[in-house]
Coordinates of C-alpha atoms and ligand atoms in Angstrom, one line a residue:
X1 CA 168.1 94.8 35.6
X2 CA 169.7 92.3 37.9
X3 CA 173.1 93.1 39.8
X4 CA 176.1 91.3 38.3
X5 CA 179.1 89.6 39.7
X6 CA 182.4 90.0 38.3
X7 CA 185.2 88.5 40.3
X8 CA 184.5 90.0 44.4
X9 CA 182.8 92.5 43.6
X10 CA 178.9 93.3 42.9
X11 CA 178.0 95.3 39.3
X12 CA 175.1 97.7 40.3
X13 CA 173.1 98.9 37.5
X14 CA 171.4 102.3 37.8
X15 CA 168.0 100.8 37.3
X16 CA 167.8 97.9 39.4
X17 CA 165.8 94.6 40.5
X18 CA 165.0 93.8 44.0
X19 CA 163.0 91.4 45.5
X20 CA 161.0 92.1 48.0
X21 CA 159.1 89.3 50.9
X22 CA 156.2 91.0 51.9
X23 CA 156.0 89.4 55.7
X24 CA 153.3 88.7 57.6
X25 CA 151.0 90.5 60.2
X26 CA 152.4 94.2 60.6
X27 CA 154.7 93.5 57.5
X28 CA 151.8 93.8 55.3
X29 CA 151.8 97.6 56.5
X30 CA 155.4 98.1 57.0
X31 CA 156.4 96.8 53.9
X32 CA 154.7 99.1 51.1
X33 CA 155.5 101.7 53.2
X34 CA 159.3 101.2 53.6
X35 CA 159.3 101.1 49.3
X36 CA 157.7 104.0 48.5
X37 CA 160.2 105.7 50.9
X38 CA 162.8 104.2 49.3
X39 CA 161.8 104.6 46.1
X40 CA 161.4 108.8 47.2
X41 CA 164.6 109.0 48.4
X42 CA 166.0 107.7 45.0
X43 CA 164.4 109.5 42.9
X44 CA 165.0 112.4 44.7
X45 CA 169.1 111.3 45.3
X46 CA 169.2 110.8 41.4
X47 CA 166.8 112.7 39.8
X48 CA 165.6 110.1 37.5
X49 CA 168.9 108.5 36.8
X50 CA 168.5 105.5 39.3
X51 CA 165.5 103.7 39.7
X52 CA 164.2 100.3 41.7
X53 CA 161.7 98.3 40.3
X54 CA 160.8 96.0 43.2
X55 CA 159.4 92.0 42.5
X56 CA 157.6 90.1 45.0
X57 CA 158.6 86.8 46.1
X58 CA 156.7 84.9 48.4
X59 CA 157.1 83.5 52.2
X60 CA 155.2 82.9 55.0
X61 CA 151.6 82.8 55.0
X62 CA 151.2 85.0 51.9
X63 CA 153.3 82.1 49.9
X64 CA 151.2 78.9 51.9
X65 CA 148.0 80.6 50.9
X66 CA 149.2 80.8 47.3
X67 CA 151.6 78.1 46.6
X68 CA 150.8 75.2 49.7
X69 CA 154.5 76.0 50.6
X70 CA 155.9 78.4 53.4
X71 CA 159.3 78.8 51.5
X72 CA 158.5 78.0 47.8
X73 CA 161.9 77.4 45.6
X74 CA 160.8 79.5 43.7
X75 CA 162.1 82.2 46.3
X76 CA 165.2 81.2 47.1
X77 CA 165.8 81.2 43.2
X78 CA 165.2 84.7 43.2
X79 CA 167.4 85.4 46.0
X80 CA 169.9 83.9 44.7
X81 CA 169.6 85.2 41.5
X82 CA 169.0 88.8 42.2
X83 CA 171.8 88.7 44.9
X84 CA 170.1 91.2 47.5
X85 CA 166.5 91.9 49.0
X86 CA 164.3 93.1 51.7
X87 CA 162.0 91.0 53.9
X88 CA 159.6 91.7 56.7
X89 CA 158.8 89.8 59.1
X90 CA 157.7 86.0 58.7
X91 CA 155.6 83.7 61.0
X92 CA 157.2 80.6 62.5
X93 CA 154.9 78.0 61.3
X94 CA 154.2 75.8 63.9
X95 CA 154.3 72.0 63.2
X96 CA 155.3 72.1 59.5
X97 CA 158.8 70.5 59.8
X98 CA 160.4 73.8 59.5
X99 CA 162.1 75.8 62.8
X100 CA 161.9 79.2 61.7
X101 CA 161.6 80.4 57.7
X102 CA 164.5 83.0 58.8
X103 CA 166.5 80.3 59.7
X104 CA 165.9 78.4 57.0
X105 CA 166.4 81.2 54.5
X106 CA 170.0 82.3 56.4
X107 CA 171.0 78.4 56.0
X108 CA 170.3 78.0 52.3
X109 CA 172.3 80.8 51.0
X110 CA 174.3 80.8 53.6
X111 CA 174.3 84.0 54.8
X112 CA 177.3 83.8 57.6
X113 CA 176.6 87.4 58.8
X114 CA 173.9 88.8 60.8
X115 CA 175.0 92.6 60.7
X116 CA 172.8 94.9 63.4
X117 CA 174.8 98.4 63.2
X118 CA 173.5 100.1 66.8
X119 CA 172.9 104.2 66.8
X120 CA 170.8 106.7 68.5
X121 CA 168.4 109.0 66.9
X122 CA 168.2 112.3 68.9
X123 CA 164.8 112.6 70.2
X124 CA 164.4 109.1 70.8
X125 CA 163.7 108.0 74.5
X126 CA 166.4 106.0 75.7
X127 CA 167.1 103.8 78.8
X128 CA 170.6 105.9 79.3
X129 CA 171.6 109.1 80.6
X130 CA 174.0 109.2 77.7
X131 CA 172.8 107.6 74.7
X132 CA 174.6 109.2 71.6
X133 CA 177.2 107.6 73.0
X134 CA 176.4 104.7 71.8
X135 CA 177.3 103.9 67.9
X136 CA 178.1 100.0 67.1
X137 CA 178.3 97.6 64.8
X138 CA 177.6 94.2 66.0
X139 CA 178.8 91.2 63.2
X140 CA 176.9 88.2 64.7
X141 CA 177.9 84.6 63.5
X142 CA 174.8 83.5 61.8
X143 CA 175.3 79.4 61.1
X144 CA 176.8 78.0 63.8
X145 CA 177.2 77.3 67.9
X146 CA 173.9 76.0 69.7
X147 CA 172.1 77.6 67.2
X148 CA 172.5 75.0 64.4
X149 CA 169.9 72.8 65.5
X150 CA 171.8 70.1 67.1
X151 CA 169.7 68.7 69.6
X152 CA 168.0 65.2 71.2
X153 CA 165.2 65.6 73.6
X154 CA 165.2 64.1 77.0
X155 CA 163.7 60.7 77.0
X156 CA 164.0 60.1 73.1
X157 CA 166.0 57.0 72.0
X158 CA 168.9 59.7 70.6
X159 CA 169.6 61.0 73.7
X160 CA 169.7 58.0 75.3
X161 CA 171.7 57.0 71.9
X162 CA 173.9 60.2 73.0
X163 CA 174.2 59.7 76.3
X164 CA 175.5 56.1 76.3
X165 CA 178.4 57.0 73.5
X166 CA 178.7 60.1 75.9
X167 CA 179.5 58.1 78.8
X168 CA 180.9 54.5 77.3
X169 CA 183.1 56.0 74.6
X170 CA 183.9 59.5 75.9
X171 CA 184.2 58.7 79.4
X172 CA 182.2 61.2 80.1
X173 CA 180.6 61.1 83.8
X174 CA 179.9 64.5 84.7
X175 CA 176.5 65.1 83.6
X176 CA 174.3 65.8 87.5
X177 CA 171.1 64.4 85.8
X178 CA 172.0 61.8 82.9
X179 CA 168.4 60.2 82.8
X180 CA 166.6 63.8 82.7
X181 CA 169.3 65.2 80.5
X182 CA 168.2 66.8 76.9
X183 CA 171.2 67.2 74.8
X184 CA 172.7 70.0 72.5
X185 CA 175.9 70.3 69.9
X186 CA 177.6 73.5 69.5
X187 CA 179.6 73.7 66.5
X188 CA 182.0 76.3 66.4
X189 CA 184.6 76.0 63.3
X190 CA 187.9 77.7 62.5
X191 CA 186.6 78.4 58.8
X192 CA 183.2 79.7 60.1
X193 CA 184.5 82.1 63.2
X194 CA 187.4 83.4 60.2
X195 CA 185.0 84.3 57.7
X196 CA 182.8 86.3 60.5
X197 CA 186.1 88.1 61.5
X198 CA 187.6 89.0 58.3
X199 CA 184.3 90.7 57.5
X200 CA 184.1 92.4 60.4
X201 CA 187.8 93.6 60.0
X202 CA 186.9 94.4 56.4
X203 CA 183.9 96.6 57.7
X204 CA 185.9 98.7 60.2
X205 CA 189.1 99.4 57.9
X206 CA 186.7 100.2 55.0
X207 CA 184.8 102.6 57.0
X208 CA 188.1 103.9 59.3
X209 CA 186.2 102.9 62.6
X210 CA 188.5 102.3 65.6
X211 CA 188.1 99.6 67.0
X212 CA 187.2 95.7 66.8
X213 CA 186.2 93.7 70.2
X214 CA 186.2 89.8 70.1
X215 CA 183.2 89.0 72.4
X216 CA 182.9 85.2 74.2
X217 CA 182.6 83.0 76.8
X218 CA 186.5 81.5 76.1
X219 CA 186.6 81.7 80.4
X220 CA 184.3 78.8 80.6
X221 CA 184.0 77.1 76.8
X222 CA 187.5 76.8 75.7
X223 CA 187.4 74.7 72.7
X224 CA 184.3 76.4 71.0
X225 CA 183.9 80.1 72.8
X226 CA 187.6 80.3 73.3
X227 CA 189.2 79.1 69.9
X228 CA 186.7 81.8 68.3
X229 CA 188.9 84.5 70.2
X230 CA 192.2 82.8 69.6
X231 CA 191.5 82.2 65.7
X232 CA 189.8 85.9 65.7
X233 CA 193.1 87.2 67.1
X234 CA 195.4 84.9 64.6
X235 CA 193.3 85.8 61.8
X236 CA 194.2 89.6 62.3
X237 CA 198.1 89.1 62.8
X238 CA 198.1 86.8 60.1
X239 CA 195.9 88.7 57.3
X240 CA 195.7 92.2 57.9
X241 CA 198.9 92.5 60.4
X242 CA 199.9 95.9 58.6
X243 CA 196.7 97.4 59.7
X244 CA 195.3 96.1 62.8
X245 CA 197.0 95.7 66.8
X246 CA 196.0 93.3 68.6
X247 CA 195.7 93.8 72.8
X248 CA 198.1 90.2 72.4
X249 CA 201.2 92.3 71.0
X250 CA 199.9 94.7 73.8
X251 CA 200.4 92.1 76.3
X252 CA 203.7 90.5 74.6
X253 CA 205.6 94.0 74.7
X254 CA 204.1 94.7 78.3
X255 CA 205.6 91.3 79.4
X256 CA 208.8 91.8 77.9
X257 CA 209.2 95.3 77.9
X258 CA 206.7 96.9 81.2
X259 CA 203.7 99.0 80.8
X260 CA 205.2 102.0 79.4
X261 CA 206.4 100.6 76.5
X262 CA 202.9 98.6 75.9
X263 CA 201.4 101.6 76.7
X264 CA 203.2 103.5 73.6
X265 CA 202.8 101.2 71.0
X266 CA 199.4 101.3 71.8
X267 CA 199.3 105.0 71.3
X268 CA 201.6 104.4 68.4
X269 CA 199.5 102.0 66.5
X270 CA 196.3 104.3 67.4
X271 CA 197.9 107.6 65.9
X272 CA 198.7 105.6 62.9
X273 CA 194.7 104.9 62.5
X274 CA 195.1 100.9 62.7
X275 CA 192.4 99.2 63.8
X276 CA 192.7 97.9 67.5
X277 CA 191.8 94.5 67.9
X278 CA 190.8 93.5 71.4
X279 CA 188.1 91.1 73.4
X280 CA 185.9 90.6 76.3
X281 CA 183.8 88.3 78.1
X282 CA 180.5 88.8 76.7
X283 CA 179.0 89.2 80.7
X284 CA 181.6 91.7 81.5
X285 CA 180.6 93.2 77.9
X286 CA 177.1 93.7 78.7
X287 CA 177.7 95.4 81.8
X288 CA 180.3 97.6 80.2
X289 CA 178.1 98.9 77.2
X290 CA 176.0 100.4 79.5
X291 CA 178.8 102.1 82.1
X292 CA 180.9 102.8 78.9
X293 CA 179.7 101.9 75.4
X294 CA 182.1 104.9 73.7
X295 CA 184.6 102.6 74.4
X296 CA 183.3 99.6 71.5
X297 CA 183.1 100.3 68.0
X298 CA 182.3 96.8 66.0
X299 CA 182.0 93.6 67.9
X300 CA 182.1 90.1 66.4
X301 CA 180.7 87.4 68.3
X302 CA 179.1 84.3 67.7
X303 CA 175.6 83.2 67.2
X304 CA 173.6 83.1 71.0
X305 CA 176.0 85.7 72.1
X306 CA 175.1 87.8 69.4
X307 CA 170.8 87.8 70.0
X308 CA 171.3 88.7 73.6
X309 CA 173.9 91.3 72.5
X310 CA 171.5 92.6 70.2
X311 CA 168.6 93.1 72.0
X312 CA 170.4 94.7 74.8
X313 CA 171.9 97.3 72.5
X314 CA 168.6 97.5 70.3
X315 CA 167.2 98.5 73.6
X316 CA 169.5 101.0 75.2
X317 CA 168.4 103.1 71.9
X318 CA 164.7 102.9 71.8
X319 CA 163.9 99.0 71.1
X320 CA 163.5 96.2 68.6
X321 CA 160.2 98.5 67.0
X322 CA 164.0 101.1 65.6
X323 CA 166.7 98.3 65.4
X324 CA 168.0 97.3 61.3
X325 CA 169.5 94.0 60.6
X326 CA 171.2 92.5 57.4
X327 CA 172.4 88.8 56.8
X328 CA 175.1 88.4 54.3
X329 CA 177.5 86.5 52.6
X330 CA 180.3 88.7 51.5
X331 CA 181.9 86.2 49.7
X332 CA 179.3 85.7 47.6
X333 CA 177.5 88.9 47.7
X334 CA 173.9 87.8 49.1
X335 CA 172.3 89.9 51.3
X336 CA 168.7 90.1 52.5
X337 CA 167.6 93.3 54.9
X338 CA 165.5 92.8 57.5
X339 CA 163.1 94.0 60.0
X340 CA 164.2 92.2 63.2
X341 CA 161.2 92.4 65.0
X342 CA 158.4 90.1 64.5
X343 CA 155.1 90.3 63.2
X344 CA 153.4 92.0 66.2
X345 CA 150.6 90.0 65.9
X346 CA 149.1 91.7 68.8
X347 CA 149.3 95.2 66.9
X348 CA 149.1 94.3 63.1
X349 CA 146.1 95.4 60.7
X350 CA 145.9 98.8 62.7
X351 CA 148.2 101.2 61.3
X352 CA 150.0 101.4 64.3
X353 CA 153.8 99.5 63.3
X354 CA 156.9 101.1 63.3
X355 CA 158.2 100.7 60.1
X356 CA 161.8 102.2 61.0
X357 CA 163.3 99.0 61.4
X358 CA 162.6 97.7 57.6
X359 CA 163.3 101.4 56.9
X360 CA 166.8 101.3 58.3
X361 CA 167.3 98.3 57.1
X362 CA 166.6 99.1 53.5
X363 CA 169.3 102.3 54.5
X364 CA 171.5 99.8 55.2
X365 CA 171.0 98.0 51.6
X366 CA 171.1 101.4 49.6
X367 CA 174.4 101.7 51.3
X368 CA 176.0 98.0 50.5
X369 CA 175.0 99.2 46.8
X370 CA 176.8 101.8 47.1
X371 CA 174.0 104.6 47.0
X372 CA 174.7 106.6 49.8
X373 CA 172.9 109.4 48.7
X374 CA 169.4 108.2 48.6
X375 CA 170.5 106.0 51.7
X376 CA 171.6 110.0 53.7
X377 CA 168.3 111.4 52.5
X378 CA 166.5 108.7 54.8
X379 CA 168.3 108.7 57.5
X380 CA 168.2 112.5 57.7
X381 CA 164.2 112.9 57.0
X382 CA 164.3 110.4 60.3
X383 CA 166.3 112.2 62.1
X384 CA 164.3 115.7 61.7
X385 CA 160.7 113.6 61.9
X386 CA 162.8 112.3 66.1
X387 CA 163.6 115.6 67.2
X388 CA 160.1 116.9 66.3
X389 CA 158.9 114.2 68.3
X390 CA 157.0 112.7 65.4
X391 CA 157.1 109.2 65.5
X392 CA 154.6 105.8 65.9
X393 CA 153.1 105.3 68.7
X394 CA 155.7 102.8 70.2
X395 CA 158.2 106.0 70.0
X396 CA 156.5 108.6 70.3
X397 CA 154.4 107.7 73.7
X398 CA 158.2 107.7 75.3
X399 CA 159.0 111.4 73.8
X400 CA 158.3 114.4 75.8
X401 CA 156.5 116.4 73.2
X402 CA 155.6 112.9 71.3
X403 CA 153.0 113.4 68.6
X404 CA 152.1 109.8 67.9
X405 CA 151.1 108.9 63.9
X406 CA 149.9 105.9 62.2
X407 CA 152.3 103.7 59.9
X408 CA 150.9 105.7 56.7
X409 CA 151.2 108.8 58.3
X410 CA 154.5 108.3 59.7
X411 CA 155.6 107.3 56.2
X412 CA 153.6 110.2 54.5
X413 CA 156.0 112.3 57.2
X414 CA 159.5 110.9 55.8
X415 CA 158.1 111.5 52.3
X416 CA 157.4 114.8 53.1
X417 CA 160.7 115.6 54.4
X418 CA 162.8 114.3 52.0
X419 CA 160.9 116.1 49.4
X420 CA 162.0 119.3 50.5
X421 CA 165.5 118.6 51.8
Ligands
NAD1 P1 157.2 90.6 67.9 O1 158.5 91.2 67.6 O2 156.3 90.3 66.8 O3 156.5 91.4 69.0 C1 157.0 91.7 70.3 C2 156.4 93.1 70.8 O4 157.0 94.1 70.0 C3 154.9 93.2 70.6 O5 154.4 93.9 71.7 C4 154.8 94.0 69.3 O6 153.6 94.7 69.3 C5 156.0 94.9 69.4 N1 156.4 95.2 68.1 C6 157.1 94.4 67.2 N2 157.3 95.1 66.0 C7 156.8 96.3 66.2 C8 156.8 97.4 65.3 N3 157.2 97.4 64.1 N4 156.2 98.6 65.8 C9 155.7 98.6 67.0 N5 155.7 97.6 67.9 C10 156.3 96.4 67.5 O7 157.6 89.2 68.6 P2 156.6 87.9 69.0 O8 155.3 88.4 69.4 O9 157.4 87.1 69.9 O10 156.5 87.1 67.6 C11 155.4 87.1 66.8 C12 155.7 86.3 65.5 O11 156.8 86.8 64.8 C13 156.1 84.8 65.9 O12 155.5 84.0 64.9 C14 157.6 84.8 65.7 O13 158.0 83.5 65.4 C15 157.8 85.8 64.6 N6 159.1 86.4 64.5 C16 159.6 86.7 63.3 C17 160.8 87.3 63.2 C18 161.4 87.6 61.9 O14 160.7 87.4 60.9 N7 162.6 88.2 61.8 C19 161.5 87.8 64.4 C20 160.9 87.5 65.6 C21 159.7 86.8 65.7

């Protein structure tokens, strides 16, 4: 049965459809493995009362092979109609018109959100000497900023077509080398950095989390990086006001009042459990999540900011092979989890992929369901499978007493432990 709308919020039957995108290359063997963990964990959360029945819908190679088409319609119907799904990971065609299927699948339904929440699994060899201090949740603007494919290459008749409207209409003449020059836009909207806020805001009320940090480069792009902050900050005194504190109130009483007093409300608005709304450069950020990450909770930043920010935190807890990622439109309820590696070409058809990022991910979409249960069991069986040092190869070649297991074994593993939790 599919999910249902009514009004904001999604109807979840007990026995529900999901599509599913195979991927290509080591998401051919991460894939059926993630389901039938998923469908364990259910069955086991529910005892029968919940079920998934999973429908393929093609992408990628799988989809060209069948259909002539990388991205058939046919697929996007179905993810539009079903509402949520899980994908692995998709090859970037080369030459066929289309910059990335991912890309292309996040612009069509407009999914505004690239969610990557950011924990530690004890047993899992990490880069830091503290790493479970680590716990974000980084909301990643997904559809705009340099990322939205504005761009003329050097020596094309549009960049010249740029540069002259640059230069004659905008008076611009600060560009060193205007004949060698390839261009780029960077959109950055009040509507589209207000939507990524709210939901971040959303997130950390509606799971009591401390914290919200702005990230951006507002120090050196003003307009785009530095009206996401200001609208970010208006956005919270504005709409959620009785709930949040922003560090600009912090700032307004310090100026009128001294530190103490700043200081106070601070504390104030802390005991009271609002959510504290500040923001950072993002190079300062990066630095600082590695001297002191207990000290961010959720971040929202926009698009590039967010992939460097991602990686860096995917890596201070054991790499991309681990990391879960969901894009989503809460407004209108789509959401496809991810794997957010690629299709590790270089390992796939061997039984050697991780499958813990599809895995987490599909944690992740048992949770925005509302099945918490089924979505504990998981998380649990991998936390037992860590500290036994059981893990793929990727992992487990890192962990002291690491005994490394194939995909199937790995998976075999989870079952195994969720069976008798
Ligand atoms: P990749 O993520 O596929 O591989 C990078 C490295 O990480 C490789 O050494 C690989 O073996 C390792 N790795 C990746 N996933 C792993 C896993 N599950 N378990 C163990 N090791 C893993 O990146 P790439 O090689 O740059 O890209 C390969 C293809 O994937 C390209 O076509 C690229 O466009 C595509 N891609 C797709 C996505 C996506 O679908 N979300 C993301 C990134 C890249």
């Amino acid at each position: 049965m599919r999910i249902k709308k009514d009004k904001n919020k999604l109807l979840v039957p007990d026995e529900i459809t999901i599509p599913y995108i195979e991927g290509d290359g080591a998401g051919v063997e991460i894939t059926p493995v993630t389901r039938r963990i998923v469908d364990k964990s259910v069955a086991k959360a529910y005892g029968g009362k919940r079920s998934i029945e999973w429908i393929e819908a093609l992408a990628g190679e799988k989809a060209f092979k069948c259909t002539g088409n990388y991205l058939p319609d046919e697929t996007i119907d179905i993810f539009r109609e079903y509402y949520i799904g899980i994908k692995g990971p998709l090859t970037t065609p080369v030459g066929e018109g289309i910059r990335s299927l991912n890309v292309a699948l996040r612009q069509i339904l407009d999914l505004y959100v690239c969610l990557r929440p950011v924990r530690w699994f004890k047993g899992v060899a990490s880069p830091l000497r503290e790493p479970q201090k680590v716990n974000m949740v980084i909301f990643r603007e997904n559809t705009e900023d340099i990322y939205a494919g504005i761009e003329w290459q050097q020596g094309t008749p549009e960049a010249e077509k740029f540069l002259q409207f640059l230069s004659s209409e905008m008076g611009v003449s600060k560009i060193r080398f205007p004949e060698t020059s390839s261009f780029g836009g960077k959109p950055v909207s009040r509507e589209g950095s207000e939507r990524l806020v709210a939901s971040a805001i959303e997130y950390a009320l509606a799971n009591r989390l401390p914290s919200l940090t702005l990230v951006h480069k507002g120090n050196i792009m003003k307009f785009t990086e530095g009206s996401f902050k200001r609208w970010g900050y208006a956005l919270a005194e504005r709409e959620f006001g009785d709930r949040t504190f922003t560090m600009l109130q912090y700032e307004k009483i310090r100026k009128e009042k001294g530190d103490g007093e700043a200081s106070r409300a601070l504390s104030e608005a802390r005991s009271e459990g609002k959510l504290i709304i500040k923001d950072v450069i993002a190079d300062a950020f990066l630095q600082n999540t590695l001297l002191t990450p207990e000290n961010y909770s959720v971040i929202a930043t926009l698009n590039l900011n967010g992939d460097y920010i991602s990686d860096q935190l995917a890596a201070m807890v054991g790499g991309i092979g681990i990391a879960p990622g969901a894009n989503i439109n809460y407004s209108s309820g789509h959401a496809i989890f991810e794997a957010t590696h690629g299709t590790a070409p270089d390992i796939a058809g061997k039984n050697i992929a991780n499958p813990s990022s599809l895995l987490l991910s599909s944690v992740m979409m048992l949770e925005y369901i509302g099945w918490n249960e089924a979505a504990n069991l998981i998380t649990s069986a991998m936390e037992q499978a860590f500290v036994r040092g059981e893990a793929t190869g990727d992992l487990a070649r890192f962990m002291p007493d690491g005994k490394s297991l194939g995909t199937v074994q790995f998976g075999d593993t989870i079952m195994n432990l969720i069976d008798v939790m």
